[in-house]
């Protein structure tokens, strides 16, 4: 569904790259996560894939279209939910969706169905300008489903939303994926990536460091951590050690020899811990 | 179809927008001003002359018959100059007011305080020889002084015969519009083209602030639909506001087909300028300097139109010059129709060029 090779992007074309040599493929039906701290280049990559930013260097094929020579008909097949909600404040929720639906050449969803899906049906006739941030976000999200896209781009779909709304959004994403929709999801939230994605790419400073499924990553890195609780001068201390890192192994051996160990178990790492280990960076 | 729905959306948005009502309100205010405040023709105030007559009453009678007072009777004219009261006798006809003072000093004081030319007329009681002493302000041109010097070299009767025998040929008949109609070309140019240009830029900045252009960019609808529907809304608004002013003031005395053509084509050009400005700046504040300068440059021809004595050649190279004059040609009887058509064509072409630039520009300014 998506094939990217050797993608570079520099906003000012000055050799300062927001995206560097990115290559990846997303097969049909997959939920592919782009995970990285803010400023990593996630939105930039997504912008190129959706034709908002002009392709500078590299090969990009999206839904069977070469992005270099963008054809408007590509947009009948894709949907895009923006990180920053962008709807007409002066129009009602329903009007926003209705006008948007007229811009496609393919059959579109009924605006009311979409509003019900995201819980905005009761305020369908209210101006979007009067909406809270979360409501505007849901409207933007609902709009991106208008043309029943085969390929759906979601930029930080749950960021800044309260947990209940985030849960609804996650549920919709899962449901759409079950129906066969391919999803490209951008986030700096590892829980979302963990819960929703079949595979994730770790991206830092515009570079993809690794691509794998959350499950594989946990298997590979998870068993290599040991949580140790030990007594130290009357108080209980807690530390985490790697079982592959030479220095950690030495420290662990010393600890076992000298201190009283209270508890000790290998644990499954969170995606966040794995991210930090792999990239040396935090996910914020 | 997509274009039509974009247009409907834009109309709907415009009808929700503050600017739209400002424009309509502005047109109504202009209409009221033109209809009720601007007279059909501005009347210039009567010429005032300060005179001192020194001579026999018979000669004064002759002079009065020349003045031919409207009601045949003198009135009292009292002036206060630096706390002093000066009494005069006022005779008045359609063109001028003649104030006769009691002595030469009063005449000079009045001429001085009113910045007018004064004259003392002496008629010898026996020879009836007449002499004129003129009191000028000092800044009069040499031409005027020369004219005054030669004015009395001959008898009035001789001069009059000479005037009457002079043939005046009009080389070119310039149709005259009433003052009320004459101010319309400037107002219509301002209203249709300059306002449109400003309003369109404002609409685009609103869309930029809300980020809706991005949402538009990820649909199969081309950007030029977006641009065109915006321009169409502004052109329609220009048409409505123009008609609000023109129908009540001019009535049936204008070719409406041509008027509509001219408003739409020049409005198209104005929209193009507005879109360019919207494409190159992110908000009103950033574009303010350029926007304001452009408004002034485009406004210069309007000033040139209203000040007949200031009409330098270079003003003709500012596009709005031709908008003003094309409106004028529509308003004068038997106006220059080919000129109006030519202007409409030129502005359509220029508008298309601007749209073409915008199309490329807007595609490049999208962001994530
Ligand atoms: N319009 C822009 N002009 C210049 N630099 C930009 C622009 N948008 C983003 N950047 C820069 O590009 C980098 C990547 O940004 P972005 O793709 O938005 O990151 P993310 O979505 O991962 O948070 C950042 O350093 C950001 O400052
Ligand atoms: Mg982002």
XYZ file of C-alpha atoms and ligand atoms in Angstrom:
680
model
C 0.000 0.000 0.000
C 2.936 2.289 0.802
C 6.476 1.920 -0.491
C 9.123 4.463 0.460
C 12.755 4.340 -0.602
C 15.550 6.708 0.295
C 13.273 9.576 1.354
C 14.925 12.871 2.307
C 13.269 16.170 3.122
C 14.796 19.510 3.978
C 12.335 22.356 4.622
C 14.701 25.081 3.565
C 16.627 22.891 1.136
C 19.746 23.718 3.096
C 20.976 20.227 3.912
C 19.293 20.382 7.315
C 17.108 17.302 6.957
C 13.828 16.808 8.803
C 13.722 13.314 7.245
C 16.870 11.398 6.324
C 17.123 8.332 4.113
C 13.823 6.810 5.258
C 12.804 3.509 3.662
C 9.872 1.311 4.589
C 6.952 -0.617 3.206
C 3.429 -0.963 4.505
C 1.498 -3.940 3.157
C -2.240 -3.810 2.627
C -4.294 -4.300 5.771
C -1.557 -3.385 8.234
C -1.587 -0.796 11.024
C 1.832 0.755 10.744
C 3.028 3.049 13.521
C 5.518 5.851 13.263
C 6.797 6.247 16.796
C 9.151 9.000 17.864
C 9.519 12.076 20.023
C 8.049 15.337 18.811
C 10.170 16.968 16.146
C 11.412 13.579 14.924
C 10.009 14.027 11.428
C 6.837 11.971 11.666
C 4.426 14.609 10.403
C 6.887 15.622 7.712
C 7.006 12.061 6.386
C 3.239 11.839 6.494
C 2.976 15.187 4.726
C 5.057 13.911 1.839
C 3.040 10.704 1.592
C -0.203 12.692 1.427
C 1.077 15.195 -1.126
C 0.914 18.174 1.235
C 4.666 18.566 1.002
C 6.440 18.255 -2.278
C 8.629 15.170 -2.686
C 12.233 16.304 -2.845
C 14.299 13.161 -2.910
C 13.461 9.474 -2.865
C 10.800 7.183 -4.263
C 7.334 7.205 -2.767
C 4.430 5.112 -3.912
C 1.091 5.513 -2.121
C -1.999 3.429 -2.928
C -0.558 2.633 -6.337
C 0.265 6.271 -7.156
C 3.722 7.705 -7.655
C 3.735 10.761 -5.396
C 6.270 12.488 -7.656
C 3.530 13.059 -10.213
C 0.610 13.584 -7.924
C -2.804 12.766 -9.371
C -5.861 14.204 -7.657
C -7.677 10.861 -7.981
C -5.288 9.413 -5.374
C -7.242 11.381 -2.771
C -10.349 9.334 -3.443
C -8.506 6.402 -1.899
C -6.839 8.016 1.097
C -8.048 9.781 4.196
C -6.082 12.103 6.437
C -6.748 13.159 10.009
C -4.657 16.115 11.047
C -2.776 16.584 14.280
C -4.192 20.106 14.597
C -7.922 20.058 13.970
C -8.889 22.179 10.998
C -12.569 22.724 10.414
C -14.621 25.762 9.422
C -15.609 27.509 12.661
C -18.427 29.326 10.933
C -20.086 26.125 9.762
C -21.929 23.538 11.845
C -20.481 20.065 12.333
C -22.912 18.628 9.805
C -22.231 21.383 7.256
C -18.507 20.832 7.616
C -18.932 17.176 6.743
C -21.522 17.706 4.057
C -19.415 20.207 2.140
C -16.388 17.976 2.480
C -18.292 15.018 1.087
C -19.010 16.921 -2.129
C -15.312 17.168 -2.920
C -14.889 13.463 -3.744
C -15.653 11.476 -6.878
C -16.430 8.304 -4.968
C -19.458 7.399 -2.821
C -19.121 9.036 0.579
C -20.384 8.262 4.063
C -23.492 9.870 5.423
C -22.378 12.790 7.628
C -24.807 11.767 10.374
C -23.411 8.229 10.513
C -19.932 9.630 11.045
C -21.139 12.103 13.655
C -22.825 9.283 15.558
C -19.642 7.243 15.368
C -17.574 9.917 17.102
C -20.341 10.998 19.469
C -21.068 14.385 17.907
C -24.526 13.684 16.539
C -26.217 15.612 19.340
C -24.295 18.747 18.419
C -24.523 18.276 14.651
C -26.160 21.662 14.178
C -23.806 23.560 16.411
C -21.108 25.714 14.868
C -17.700 24.071 15.045
C -16.365 27.347 16.399
C -18.242 26.676 19.636
C -16.708 23.219 20.019
C -14.121 22.249 22.622
C -10.696 21.187 21.413
C -11.589 17.527 21.786
C -14.821 17.925 19.828
C -13.030 19.691 16.990
C -10.485 16.920 16.947
C -13.221 14.301 16.695
C -14.829 16.223 13.858
C -11.506 16.354 12.004
C -11.100 12.652 12.665
C -14.616 11.856 11.441
C -14.067 13.912 8.307
C -11.066 11.797 7.361
C -13.355 8.758 7.034
C -15.667 10.572 4.614
C -14.567 8.765 1.446
C -14.176 5.340 3.082
C -10.427 5.428 2.472
C -8.448 2.283 1.705
C -5.452 3.943 3.262
C -5.932 6.067 6.309
C -3.368 8.512 7.704
C -3.721 9.446 11.358
C -1.436 12.118 12.815
C -1.384 11.863 16.625
C -5.010 10.632 16.689
C -5.372 10.572 20.486
C -2.930 13.223 21.643
C -4.474 15.675 24.062
C -7.795 13.835 24.270
C -9.345 12.617 27.479
C -9.061 8.831 27.991
C -12.689 8.021 27.228
C -12.561 9.765 23.859
C -9.171 8.250 23.136
C -10.671 4.820 23.802
C -13.494 5.487 21.322
C -11.004 6.569 18.686
C -8.880 3.472 19.246
C -11.978 1.312 18.922
C -12.892 2.936 15.595
C -9.363 2.437 14.305
C -9.445 -1.256 15.207
C -12.841 -1.672 13.603
C -11.733 0.024 10.367
C -8.633 -2.129 10.261
C -10.781 -5.240 10.648
C -12.684 -4.095 7.576
C -9.396 -4.141 5.672
C -8.321 -0.495 5.880
C -4.560 0.052 5.873
C -3.517 2.549 8.524
C -0.469 4.752 8.810
C -0.391 6.124 12.339
C 1.908 8.732 13.740
C 2.367 9.084 17.481
C 4.726 9.810 20.314
C 2.554 7.737 22.620
C 3.924 4.223 23.022
C 0.731 2.819 24.490
C -1.160 3.682 21.310
C 1.576 2.184 19.194
C 1.641 -0.908 21.361
C -2.113 -1.383 21.359
C -2.901 -0.630 17.751
C 0.074 -1.302 15.543
C 1.082 -4.476 13.791
C 4.503 -2.986 13.257
C 6.210 0.173 14.453
C 9.073 2.238 13.132
C 11.261 4.061 15.667
C 12.148 7.467 14.300
C 14.561 9.954 15.838
C 16.024 13.070 14.238
C 14.514 12.153 10.894
C 16.068 8.698 10.817
C 14.322 5.361 11.125
C 16.284 3.334 13.677
C 14.310 0.120 13.573
C 11.108 -1.440 12.264
C 9.478 -4.436 13.901
C 6.300 -5.619 15.576
C 5.812 -4.632 19.223
C 5.643 -8.331 20.067
C 9.014 -9.123 18.489
C 10.583 -6.122 20.118
C 9.423 -7.223 23.526
C 10.611 -10.742 22.984
C 13.942 -9.522 21.808
C 14.549 -6.893 24.471
C 12.079 -7.705 27.222
C 13.696 -10.804 28.736
C 16.975 -9.018 28.998
C 15.988 -6.870 31.932
C 16.107 -7.805 35.582
C 14.396 -5.902 38.380
C 16.203 -6.319 41.646
C 15.095 -5.318 45.139
C 17.807 -5.470 47.778
C 18.470 -4.380 51.330
C 21.018 -1.645 51.750
C 21.753 -0.385 55.262
C 18.278 -1.061 56.580
C 16.351 0.334 53.585
C 15.022 -1.462 50.512
C 16.410 -0.348 47.139
C 15.236 -1.102 43.611
C 17.307 -1.203 40.430
C 16.955 -2.474 36.866
C 19.811 -4.225 35.097
C 20.356 -5.448 31.593
C 21.460 -9.029 31.198
C 23.388 -8.278 28.037
C 25.219 -5.097 28.941
C 28.715 -6.000 30.297
C 28.771 -3.355 33.014
C 25.234 -4.177 34.156
C 26.179 -7.869 34.424
C 29.213 -7.020 36.559
C 27.192 -4.749 38.846
C 24.492 -7.403 39.192
C 27.080 -10.051 40.124
C 28.608 -7.748 42.756
C 25.193 -6.989 44.163
C 24.281 -10.673 44.516
C 27.610 -11.308 46.291
C 27.454 -8.391 48.747
C 23.863 -7.488 49.459
C 20.787 -9.206 50.643
C 18.499 -9.722 47.656
C 14.804 -9.396 48.495
C 13.217 -10.007 45.067
C 14.591 -10.487 41.557
C 12.714 -11.133 38.299
C 13.087 -10.685 34.582
C 10.417 -8.454 33.173
C 8.735 -7.541 29.901
C 9.981 -4.124 28.816
C 7.517 -1.476 27.764
C 7.839 -0.112 24.245
C 9.045 3.091 25.797
C 11.932 1.390 27.589
C 12.837 -0.401 24.390
C 12.708 2.877 22.509
C 15.078 4.466 24.993
C 17.424 1.502 24.801
C 17.473 1.432 21.021
C 17.640 5.114 20.304
C 19.110 6.502 23.508
C 16.266 9.045 23.513
C 13.143 9.634 25.525
C 9.750 9.627 23.858
C 8.727 13.191 24.642
C -20.130 20.016 -9.665
C -17.315 20.107 -7.114
C -16.690 23.703 -8.109
C -20.341 24.525 -7.601
C -20.390 23.019 -4.127
C -17.194 24.867 -3.262
C -18.850 28.054 -4.416
C -21.961 27.383 -2.348
C -19.768 26.714 0.671
C -17.877 29.966 0.110
C -21.112 31.914 -0.198
C -22.306 30.336 3.005
C -19.024 31.187 4.716
C -19.150 34.731 3.390
C -22.686 35.149 4.662
C -21.389 34.196 8.118
C -18.506 36.590 7.892
C -18.158 40.028 9.298
C -16.470 41.394 6.162
C -19.450 40.610 3.979
C -21.719 42.802 6.072
C -19.106 45.516 6.202
C -19.135 45.577 2.417
C -22.914 45.646 2.105
C -23.152 48.272 4.842
C -20.483 50.334 3.151
C -22.360 50.220 -0.150
C -25.543 51.374 1.564
C -23.706 54.251 3.229
C -22.236 55.284 -0.120
C -25.679 55.137 -1.664
C -27.146 57.367 1.021
C -24.286 59.845 0.740
C -24.523 60.038 -3.034
C -28.299 60.175 -3.081
C -28.870 62.704 -0.307
C -25.669 64.535 0.432
C -23.969 65.045 -2.926
C -25.890 67.686 -4.895
C -26.581 67.241 -8.574
C -24.028 69.932 -9.136
C -21.712 71.520 -6.672
C -22.366 75.295 -6.638
C -19.271 77.330 -6.218
C -19.663 80.267 -3.791
C -20.310 83.672 -5.384
C -17.428 85.874 -6.245
C -17.041 88.779 -3.787
C -15.743 92.171 -4.805
C -14.836 95.081 -2.522
C -15.213 98.436 -4.203
C -14.985 102.081 -3.351
C -16.781 104.430 -5.671
C -15.755 108.068 -5.881
C -17.701 110.052 -8.435
C -21.010 111.695 -9.428
C -24.254 109.856 -8.643
C -25.157 109.691 -12.336
C -22.058 107.604 -13.019
C -22.934 105.342 -10.073
C -26.382 104.804 -11.599
C -24.752 103.630 -14.820
C -22.634 101.224 -12.843
C -25.586 99.851 -10.947
C -27.444 99.176 -14.153
C -24.424 97.150 -15.257
C -24.491 95.150 -12.045
C -28.200 94.554 -12.487
C -29.026 93.628 -8.885
C -31.304 90.604 -8.610
C -33.971 92.329 -6.533
C -33.146 95.867 -7.645
C -32.425 97.041 -4.100
C -29.316 97.515 -2.010
C -28.779 95.627 1.189
C -26.607 96.459 4.135
C -23.461 94.422 4.458
C -21.682 94.630 7.799
C -18.237 93.188 8.502
C -16.271 92.958 11.667
C -12.542 93.302 11.173
C -10.306 93.242 14.251
C -13.123 94.430 16.460
C -14.074 97.304 14.144
C -17.359 97.381 12.355
C -17.307 98.273 8.675
C -20.577 99.070 6.957
C -20.979 98.513 3.251
C -23.739 98.609 0.700
C -24.265 95.287 -1.004
C -25.477 94.771 -4.546
C -25.783 91.245 -5.763
C -26.389 89.485 -9.074
C -26.196 85.814 -10.128
C -22.442 85.827 -10.376
C -21.055 88.168 -7.776
C -21.574 90.186 -4.639
C -20.403 93.810 -4.840
C -19.655 95.501 -1.534
C -19.353 99.284 -1.786
C -17.487 100.874 1.090
C -17.763 104.404 2.399
C -14.094 105.213 1.838
C -10.946 103.774 0.257
C -9.471 102.713 3.608
C -12.450 100.482 4.413
C -12.146 98.902 0.973
C -8.474 98.155 1.576
C -9.091 96.754 5.073
C -11.792 94.443 3.769
C -9.817 93.323 0.705
C -6.906 92.622 2.997
C -8.847 90.657 5.599
C -10.739 88.611 3.005
C -7.709 87.995 0.788
C -9.555 89.461 -2.139
C -8.700 92.057 -4.744
C -10.153 95.457 -4.054
C -10.607 98.429 -6.328
C -11.268 102.126 -6.036
C -13.144 103.668 -8.941
C -12.736 107.377 -9.497
C -14.967 109.199 -11.969
C -14.217 112.817 -12.671
C -17.450 114.802 -12.260
C -16.852 117.019 -15.249
C -14.902 114.946 -17.778
C -16.349 111.612 -16.647
C -12.838 110.264 -17.062
C -12.647 107.036 -15.081
C -9.613 105.694 -13.259
C -9.277 102.361 -11.439
C -6.945 101.745 -8.511
C -6.543 98.035 -7.854
C -5.362 96.679 -4.517
C -3.785 93.276 -5.035
C -2.551 90.792 -2.440
C 0.946 90.657 -3.869
C 1.053 87.024 -4.848
C -0.990 87.363 -8.043
C 0.626 86.029 -11.190
C 2.169 88.379 -13.702
C -0.466 87.261 -16.147
C -3.262 88.513 -13.946
C -1.457 91.799 -13.399
C -0.967 92.196 -17.135
C -4.593 91.435 -17.718
C -5.677 94.078 -15.241
C -3.313 96.626 -16.813
C -4.682 96.207 -20.300
C -8.257 95.740 -19.205
C -9.122 99.414 -19.199
C -7.168 100.650 -22.208
C -10.375 100.922 -24.118
C -13.937 101.925 -23.487
C -16.134 99.229 -22.018
C -18.420 99.402 -25.027
C -15.515 98.774 -27.402
C -14.288 95.843 -25.373
C -17.732 94.339 -25.266
C -18.130 94.518 -29.009
C -14.779 92.816 -29.341
C -15.807 89.975 -26.992
C -18.997 89.395 -28.846
C -17.311 89.198 -32.203
C -14.834 86.583 -31.019
C -15.503 83.098 -32.293
C -15.002 80.240 -29.880
C -14.668 76.832 -31.451
C -14.798 73.694 -29.280
C -12.158 71.320 -30.656
C -13.473 68.284 -28.833
C -16.800 67.861 -27.179
C -16.113 66.409 -23.703
C -19.389 65.185 -22.327
C -20.092 66.609 -18.935
C -21.551 64.532 -16.162
C -23.526 65.983 -13.349
C -21.441 66.140 -10.182
C -23.543 63.403 -8.594
C -22.835 60.980 -11.445
C -19.275 62.171 -11.808
C -18.213 60.830 -8.418
C -19.580 57.359 -9.185
C -16.556 56.067 -11.161
C -14.259 56.612 -8.182
C -16.699 55.055 -5.740
C -17.382 52.067 -7.964
C -13.688 51.478 -8.569
C -12.999 51.617 -4.884
C -15.976 49.470 -4.016
C -15.641 46.814 -6.677
C -11.935 46.377 -7.133
C -10.048 47.716 -4.140
C -12.460 46.414 -1.514
C -12.592 43.052 -3.257
C -8.854 42.778 -3.157
C -8.724 43.527 0.536
C -11.674 41.296 1.437
C -10.316 38.340 -0.477
C -6.992 38.541 1.286
C -8.913 38.689 4.570
C -10.911 35.553 3.670
C -7.730 33.670 2.827
C -6.083 34.656 6.101
C -9.130 33.377 7.934
C -8.837 30.027 6.138
C -5.130 29.907 6.823
C -5.719 30.492 10.496
C -8.174 27.619 10.617
C -5.944 25.368 8.483
C -8.827 24.360 6.244
C -6.786 24.711 3.056
C -4.849 21.606 4.138
C -8.051 19.631 4.487
C -9.000 20.808 0.995
C -5.597 19.774 -0.343
C -6.149 16.113 0.557
C -9.293 15.795 -1.557
C -9.566 15.127 -5.283
C -10.641 18.747 -5.807
C -7.932 20.825 -7.423
C -6.640 23.926 -5.638
C -7.846 26.121 -8.463
C -11.408 25.233 -7.546
C -10.738 26.620 -4.123
C -9.195 29.770 -5.564
C -11.902 30.234 -8.172
C -14.753 29.816 -5.756
C -13.200 32.403 -3.445
C -12.795 34.816 -6.363
C -16.360 34.194 -7.516
C -17.755 35.085 -4.108
C -15.863 38.349 -4.079
C -16.947 39.117 -7.638
C -20.572 38.435 -6.751
C -20.327 40.660 -3.685
C -18.801 43.392 -5.847
C -21.690 43.050 -8.273
C -24.331 43.225 -5.561
C -22.771 46.263 -3.889
C -22.317 48.001 -7.245
C -25.955 47.478 -8.116
C -27.020 48.718 -4.681
C -25.400 52.039 -5.579
C -25.997 52.251 -9.319
C -29.651 51.256 -9.650
C -31.097 53.977 -7.389
C -28.733 56.703 -8.593
C -28.467 56.076 -12.313
C -31.643 54.118 -13.018
C -32.019 53.054 -16.616
C -29.384 55.460 -17.945
C -26.630 52.854 -18.127
C -25.925 49.715 -20.089
C -26.271 47.066 -17.373
C -24.818 44.246 -19.456
C -21.587 46.184 -19.843
C -21.641 47.338 -16.233
C -21.932 43.738 -15.029
C -19.153 42.706 -17.392
C -16.871 45.459 -16.152
C -17.577 44.810 -12.465
C -17.018 41.071 -12.817
C -13.813 41.348 -14.842
C -12.218 44.039 -12.724
C -13.448 42.215 -9.604
C -11.731 39.106 -10.958
C -8.489 41.024 -11.248
C -8.887 42.453 -7.745
C -9.565 38.955 -6.410
C -6.424 37.709 -8.114
C -4.395 40.385 -6.351
C -6.020 39.478 -3.040
C -5.239 35.796 -3.561
C -1.617 36.596 -4.393
C -1.329 38.552 -1.180
C -3.018 35.726 0.695
C -0.588 33.268 -0.844
C 2.573 35.124 0.017
C 1.804 36.174 3.597
C 0.488 34.192 6.502
C -1.713 36.778 8.135
C -3.081 40.274 7.908
C -0.392 41.793 10.145
C 2.462 40.439 8.084
C 0.933 41.607 4.838
C -0.199 44.956 6.164
C 2.639 47.063 4.745
C 2.301 45.609 1.270
C -1.472 45.640 1.415
C -1.569 49.255 2.445
C 0.980 50.381 -0.149
C -0.913 48.574 -2.873
C -4.154 50.224 -1.796
C -2.501 53.635 -2.018
C -0.943 53.003 -5.415
C -4.219 51.660 -6.758
C -5.998 54.635 -5.224
C -3.831 57.238 -6.983
C -5.782 57.124 -10.260
C -8.932 57.850 -8.274
C -7.281 61.021 -7.005
C -6.108 61.889 -10.502
C -9.643 61.452 -11.757
C -11.012 63.860 -9.186
C -8.265 66.439 -9.593
C -8.347 67.375 -13.270
C -5.238 69.498 -12.867
C -3.187 66.523 -11.644
C -3.048 63.872 -14.289
C 0.552 62.806 -14.845
C 1.271 60.304 -17.578
C 2.552 57.616 -15.247
C -0.791 57.344 -13.467
C -2.140 55.839 -16.671
C 0.089 52.821 -16.092
C -1.648 51.948 -12.828
C -4.355 49.414 -13.701
C -7.059 51.062 -11.626
C -6.798 54.177 -13.823
C -8.533 52.251 -16.566
C -11.159 50.937 -14.215
C -12.141 54.481 -13.237
C -12.262 55.664 -16.819
C -14.108 52.584 -18.045
C -16.796 53.249 -15.433
C -16.909 56.832 -16.651
C -17.373 55.735 -20.248
C -20.330 53.651 -19.130
C -21.902 56.643 -17.422
C -21.492 59.282 -20.132
C -24.071 59.247 -22.916
C -22.580 57.592 -26.010
C -19.522 56.437 -24.083
C -16.613 54.629 -25.618
C -17.915 51.040 -25.620
C -14.859 49.496 -27.326
C -12.727 50.961 -24.526
C -14.936 49.315 -21.903
C -14.724 45.996 -23.729
C -10.991 46.348 -24.110
C -10.547 47.092 -20.406
C -12.732 44.101 -19.477
C -10.665 41.843 -21.713
C -7.365 43.129 -20.365
C -8.448 42.658 -16.752
C -9.700 39.154 -17.472
C -6.312 38.287 -18.951
C -4.429 39.864 -16.062
C -6.742 38.091 -13.580
C -6.045 34.733 -15.235
C -2.325 35.333 -15.009
C -2.650 36.091 -11.297
C -4.760 32.965 -10.771
C -2.160 30.895 -12.536
C 0.551 32.238 -10.249
C -1.675 31.591 -7.220
C -2.337 28.031 -8.306
C 1.385 27.279 -8.241
C 1.942 29.320 -5.115
C -0.808 27.764 -2.998
C 0.349 24.249 -3.829
C 3.781 25.127 -2.555
C 2.772 26.800 0.679
C 0.918 23.873 2.189
C 2.388 22.469 5.360
C 1.667 19.673 7.791
N 7.092 24.207 8.033
C 8.308 23.916 8.551
N 9.377 24.681 8.211
C 10.603 24.382 8.729
N 10.849 23.387 9.565
C 9.826 22.593 9.943
C 8.493 22.827 9.450
N 7.680 21.888 9.979
C 8.463 21.119 10.762
N 9.732 21.536 10.736
C 10.864 20.920 11.454
O 11.070 19.614 10.966
C 11.332 18.714 12.020
C 10.322 17.596 12.037
O 9.057 18.096 12.378
P 7.739 17.194 12.354
O 7.744 16.351 11.138
O 6.574 18.061 12.565
O 7.960 16.293 13.655
P 6.961 15.340 14.417
O 5.692 15.234 13.644
O 7.695 14.060 14.506
O 6.746 15.933 15.750
C 11.338 19.536 13.291
O 12.670 19.862 13.598
C 10.560 20.761 12.931
O 11.023 21.868 13.669
Mg 3.765 15.778 14.324
